Tab-separated table of C-alpha atoms in Angstrom:
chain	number	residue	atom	x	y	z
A	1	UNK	CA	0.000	0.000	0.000
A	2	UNK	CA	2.859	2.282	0.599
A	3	UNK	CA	4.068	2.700	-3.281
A	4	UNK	CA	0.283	3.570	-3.855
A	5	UNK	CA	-0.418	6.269	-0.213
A	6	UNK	CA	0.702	8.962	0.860
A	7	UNK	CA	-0.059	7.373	4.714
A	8	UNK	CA	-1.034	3.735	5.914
A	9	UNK	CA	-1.396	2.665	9.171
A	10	UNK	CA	-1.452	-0.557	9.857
A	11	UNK	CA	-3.190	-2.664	12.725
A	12	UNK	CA	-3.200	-5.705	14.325
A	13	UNK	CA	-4.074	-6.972	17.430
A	14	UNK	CA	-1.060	-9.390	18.152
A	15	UNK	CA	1.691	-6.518	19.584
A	16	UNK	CA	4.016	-9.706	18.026
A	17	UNK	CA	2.841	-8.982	14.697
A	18	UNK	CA	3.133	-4.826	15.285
A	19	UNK	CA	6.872	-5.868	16.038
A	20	UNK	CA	7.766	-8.346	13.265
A	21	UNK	CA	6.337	-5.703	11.068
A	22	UNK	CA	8.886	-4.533	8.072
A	23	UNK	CA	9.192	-0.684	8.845
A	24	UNK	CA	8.386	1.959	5.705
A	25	UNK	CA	8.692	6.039	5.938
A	26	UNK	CA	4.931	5.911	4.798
A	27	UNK	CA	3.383	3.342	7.450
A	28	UNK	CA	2.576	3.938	10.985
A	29	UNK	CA	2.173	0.492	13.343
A	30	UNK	CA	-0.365	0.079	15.716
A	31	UNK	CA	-1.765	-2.414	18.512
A	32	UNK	CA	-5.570	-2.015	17.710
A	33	UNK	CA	-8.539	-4.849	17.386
A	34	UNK	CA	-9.789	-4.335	14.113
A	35	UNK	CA	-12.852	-3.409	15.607
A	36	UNK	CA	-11.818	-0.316	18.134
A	37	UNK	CA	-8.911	0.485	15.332
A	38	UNK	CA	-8.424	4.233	17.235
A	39	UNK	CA	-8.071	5.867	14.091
A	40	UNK	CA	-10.068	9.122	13.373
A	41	UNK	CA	-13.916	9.219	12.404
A	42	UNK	CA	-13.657	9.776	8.316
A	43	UNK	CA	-10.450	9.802	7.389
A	44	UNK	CA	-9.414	7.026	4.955
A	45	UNK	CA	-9.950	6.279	1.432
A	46	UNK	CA	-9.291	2.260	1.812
A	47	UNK	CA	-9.627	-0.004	4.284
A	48	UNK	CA	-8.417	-3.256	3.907
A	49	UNK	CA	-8.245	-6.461	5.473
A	50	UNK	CA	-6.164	-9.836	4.558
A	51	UNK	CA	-7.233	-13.035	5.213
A	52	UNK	CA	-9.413	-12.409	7.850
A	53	UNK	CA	-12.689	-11.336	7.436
A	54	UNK	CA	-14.180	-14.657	8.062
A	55	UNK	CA	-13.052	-14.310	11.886
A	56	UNK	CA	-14.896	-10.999	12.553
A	57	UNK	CA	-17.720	-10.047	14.495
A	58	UNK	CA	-19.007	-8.746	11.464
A	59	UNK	CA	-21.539	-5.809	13.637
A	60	UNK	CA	-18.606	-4.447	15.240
A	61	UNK	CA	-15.981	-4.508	12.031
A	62	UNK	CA	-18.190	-3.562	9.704
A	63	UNK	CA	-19.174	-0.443	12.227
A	64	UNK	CA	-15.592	0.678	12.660
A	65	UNK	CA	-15.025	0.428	8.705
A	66	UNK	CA	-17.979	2.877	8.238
A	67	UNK	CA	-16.826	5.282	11.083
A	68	UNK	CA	-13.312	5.512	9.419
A	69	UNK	CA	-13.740	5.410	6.045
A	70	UNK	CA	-14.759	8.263	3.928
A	71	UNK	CA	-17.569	9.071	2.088
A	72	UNK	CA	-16.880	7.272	-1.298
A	73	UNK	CA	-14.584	5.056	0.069
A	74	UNK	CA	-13.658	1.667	-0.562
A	75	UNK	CA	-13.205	-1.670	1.173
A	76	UNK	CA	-11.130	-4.679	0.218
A	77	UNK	CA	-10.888	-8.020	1.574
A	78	UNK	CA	-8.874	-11.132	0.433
A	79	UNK	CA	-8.093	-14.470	1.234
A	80	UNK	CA	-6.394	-17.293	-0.678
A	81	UNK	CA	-7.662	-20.636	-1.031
A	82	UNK	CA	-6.784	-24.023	-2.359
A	83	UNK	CA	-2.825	-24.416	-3.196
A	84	UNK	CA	-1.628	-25.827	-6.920
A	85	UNK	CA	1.878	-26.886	-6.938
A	86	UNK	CA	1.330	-30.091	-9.160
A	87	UNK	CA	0.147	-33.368	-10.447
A	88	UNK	CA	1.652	-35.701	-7.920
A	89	UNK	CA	1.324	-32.685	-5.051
A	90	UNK	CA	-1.763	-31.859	-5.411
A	91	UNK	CA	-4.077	-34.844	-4.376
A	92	UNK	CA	-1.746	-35.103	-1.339
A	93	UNK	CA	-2.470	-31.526	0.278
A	94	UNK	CA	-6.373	-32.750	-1.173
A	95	UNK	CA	-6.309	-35.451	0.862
A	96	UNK	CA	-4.657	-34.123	4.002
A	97	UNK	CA	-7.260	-30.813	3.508
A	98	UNK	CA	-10.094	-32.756	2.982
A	99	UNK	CA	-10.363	-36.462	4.158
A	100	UNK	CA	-7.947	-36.023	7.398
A	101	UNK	CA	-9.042	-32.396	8.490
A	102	UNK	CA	-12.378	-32.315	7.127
A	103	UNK	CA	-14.301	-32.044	10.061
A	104	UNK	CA	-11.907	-30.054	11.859
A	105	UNK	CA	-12.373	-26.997	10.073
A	106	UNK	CA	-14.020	-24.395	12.094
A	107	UNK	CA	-17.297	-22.810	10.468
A	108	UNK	CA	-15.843	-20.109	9.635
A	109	UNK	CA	-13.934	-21.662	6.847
A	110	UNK	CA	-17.145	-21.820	4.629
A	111	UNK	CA	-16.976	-18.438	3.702
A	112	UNK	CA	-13.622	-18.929	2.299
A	113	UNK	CA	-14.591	-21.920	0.463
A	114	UNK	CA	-17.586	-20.167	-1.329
A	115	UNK	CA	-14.705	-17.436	-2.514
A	116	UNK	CA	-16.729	-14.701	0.390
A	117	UNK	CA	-19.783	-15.057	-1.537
A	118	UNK	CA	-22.282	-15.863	1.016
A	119	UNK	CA	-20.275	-13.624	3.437
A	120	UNK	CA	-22.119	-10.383	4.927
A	121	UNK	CA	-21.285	-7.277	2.886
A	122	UNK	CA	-23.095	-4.198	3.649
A	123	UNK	CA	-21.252	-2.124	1.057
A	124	UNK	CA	-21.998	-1.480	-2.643
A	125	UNK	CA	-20.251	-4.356	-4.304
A	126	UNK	CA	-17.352	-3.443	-7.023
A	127	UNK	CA	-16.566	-6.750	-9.275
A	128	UNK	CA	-12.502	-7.555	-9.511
A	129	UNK	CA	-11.103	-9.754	-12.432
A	130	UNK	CA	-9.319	-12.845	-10.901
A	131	UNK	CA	-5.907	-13.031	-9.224
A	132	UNK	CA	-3.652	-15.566	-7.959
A	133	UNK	CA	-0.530	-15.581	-5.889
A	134	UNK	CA	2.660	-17.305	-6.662
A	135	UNK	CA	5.474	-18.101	-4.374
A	136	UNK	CA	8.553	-20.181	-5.053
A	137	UNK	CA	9.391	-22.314	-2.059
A	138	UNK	CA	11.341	-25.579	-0.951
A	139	UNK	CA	9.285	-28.189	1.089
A	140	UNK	CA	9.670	-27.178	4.196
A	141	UNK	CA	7.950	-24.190	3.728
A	142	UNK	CA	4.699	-26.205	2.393
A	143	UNK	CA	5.143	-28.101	5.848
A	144	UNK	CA	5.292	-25.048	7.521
A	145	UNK	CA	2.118	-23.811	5.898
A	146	UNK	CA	0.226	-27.126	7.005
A	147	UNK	CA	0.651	-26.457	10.203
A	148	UNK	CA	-0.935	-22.718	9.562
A	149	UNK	CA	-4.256	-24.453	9.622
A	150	UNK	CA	-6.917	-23.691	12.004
A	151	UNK	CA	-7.972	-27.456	11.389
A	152	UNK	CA	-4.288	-28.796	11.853
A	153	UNK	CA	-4.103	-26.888	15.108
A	154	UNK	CA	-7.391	-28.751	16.187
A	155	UNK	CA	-6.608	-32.170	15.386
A	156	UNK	CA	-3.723	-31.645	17.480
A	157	UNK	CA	-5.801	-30.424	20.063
A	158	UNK	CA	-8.666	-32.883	19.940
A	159	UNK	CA	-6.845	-35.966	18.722
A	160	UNK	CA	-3.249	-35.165	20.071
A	161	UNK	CA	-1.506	-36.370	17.456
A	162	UNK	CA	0.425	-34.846	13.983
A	163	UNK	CA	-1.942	-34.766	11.031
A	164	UNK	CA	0.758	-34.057	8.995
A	165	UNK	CA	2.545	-36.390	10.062
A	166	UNK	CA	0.263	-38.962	8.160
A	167	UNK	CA	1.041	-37.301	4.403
A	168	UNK	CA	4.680	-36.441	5.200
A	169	UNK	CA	6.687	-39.238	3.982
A	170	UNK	CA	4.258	-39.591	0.705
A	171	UNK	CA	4.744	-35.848	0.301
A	172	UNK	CA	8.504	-36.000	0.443
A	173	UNK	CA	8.477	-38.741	-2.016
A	174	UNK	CA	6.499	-36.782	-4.193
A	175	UNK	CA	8.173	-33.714	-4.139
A	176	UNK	CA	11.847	-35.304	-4.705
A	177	UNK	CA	15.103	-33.373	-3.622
A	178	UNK	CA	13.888	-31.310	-0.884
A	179	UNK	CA	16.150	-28.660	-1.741
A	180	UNK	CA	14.157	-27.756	-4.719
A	181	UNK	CA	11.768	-25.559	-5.172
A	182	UNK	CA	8.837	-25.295	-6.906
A	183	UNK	CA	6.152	-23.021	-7.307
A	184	UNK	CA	3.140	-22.531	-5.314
A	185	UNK	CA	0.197	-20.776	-6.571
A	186	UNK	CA	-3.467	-19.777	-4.592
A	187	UNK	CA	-6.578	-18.578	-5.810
A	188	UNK	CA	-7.336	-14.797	-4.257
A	189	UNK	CA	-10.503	-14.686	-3.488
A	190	UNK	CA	-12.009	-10.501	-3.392
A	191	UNK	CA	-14.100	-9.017	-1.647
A	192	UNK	CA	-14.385	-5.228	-2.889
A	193	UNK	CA	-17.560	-2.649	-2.046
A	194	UNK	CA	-17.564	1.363	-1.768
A	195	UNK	CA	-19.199	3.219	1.322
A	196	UNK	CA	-21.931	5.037	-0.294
């Protein structure tokens, strides 16, 4: 957002995050819920919000994105969903998303698989072409992202025991030298309105 503003402030919650933030001239970090954000009544052009519009209270967010925002102002929200690396990847991070975790997916998670379309959206709906997002990376980094999950975190939880675990050694074999890379690509899914 900084090559494109003048000013962005940025928010989160987690003072963690605030600090493992990569400073800019342009952006000014804050410890804020998204929904008591502190910033002043009518003052920004965009809000936006990344992967994690599923988890709000929507009331409350959607309440502190009309106080701030400006008249004519817009909204954006993203996610990404569903990972394509390849053929002999593919049906492995299927099978570990799907047939282990299944039913350890919170609720929540249904907005993201209908792409935000059945998600609440009180603002005056702006259509976006399709985008995906790309990222070279070795295994370990796929691993890493596994364990991301709110369902992975869950079956730990409930079951006590590594999901991942149970696809690791097929995934290594199907990935080969686990120095290589290879590339990673997700589905964004948009969610774009203007305050009217």
């Amino acid at each position: 957002m900084a090559g494109y503003f003048k000013k962005v402030i940025a928010t989160d919650g987690s003072e963690q995050q605030i600090k493992n933030a990569v400073l800019h001239d342009k952006v000014k970090y804050y410890v804020a819920l998204a929904d008591e954000s502190g910033i002043e009544s009518r003052t920004v052009d965009l809000v936006t919000i990344a992967s994690a519009l599923h988890w709000m209270d929507f009331d409350k967010f959607y309440k502190e994105v009309d106080r701030v925002l400006k008249p004519g102002g817009i909204f954006a929200a993203w996610a990404y969903y569903k990972s394509y690396i390849d053929d002999g990847i593919n049906p492995i991070v299927k099978y570990l998303s799907k047939d282990i975790l299944g039913e350890y997916w919170p609720p929540e998670r249904n907005y993201v698989t209908n792409h935000y379309n059945n998600i609440p959206f009180p603002f005056k709906v702006i259509e976006t072409p399709p985008f995906k997002i790309t990222v070279e990376a070795n295994i370990d980094f796929l691993i890493g992202y596994f364990y991301s999950w709110s369902s992975t975190q869950q079956y730990i939880k409930i079951k006590g025991e590594d999901p991942v675990g149970l696809i690791k050694r097929e995934l290594e074999n199907a990935w080969g030298d686990a120095a290589k890379t290879k590339e990673i690509t997700w589905d964004l899914i948009l969610k774009v309105g203007r305050k009217e």
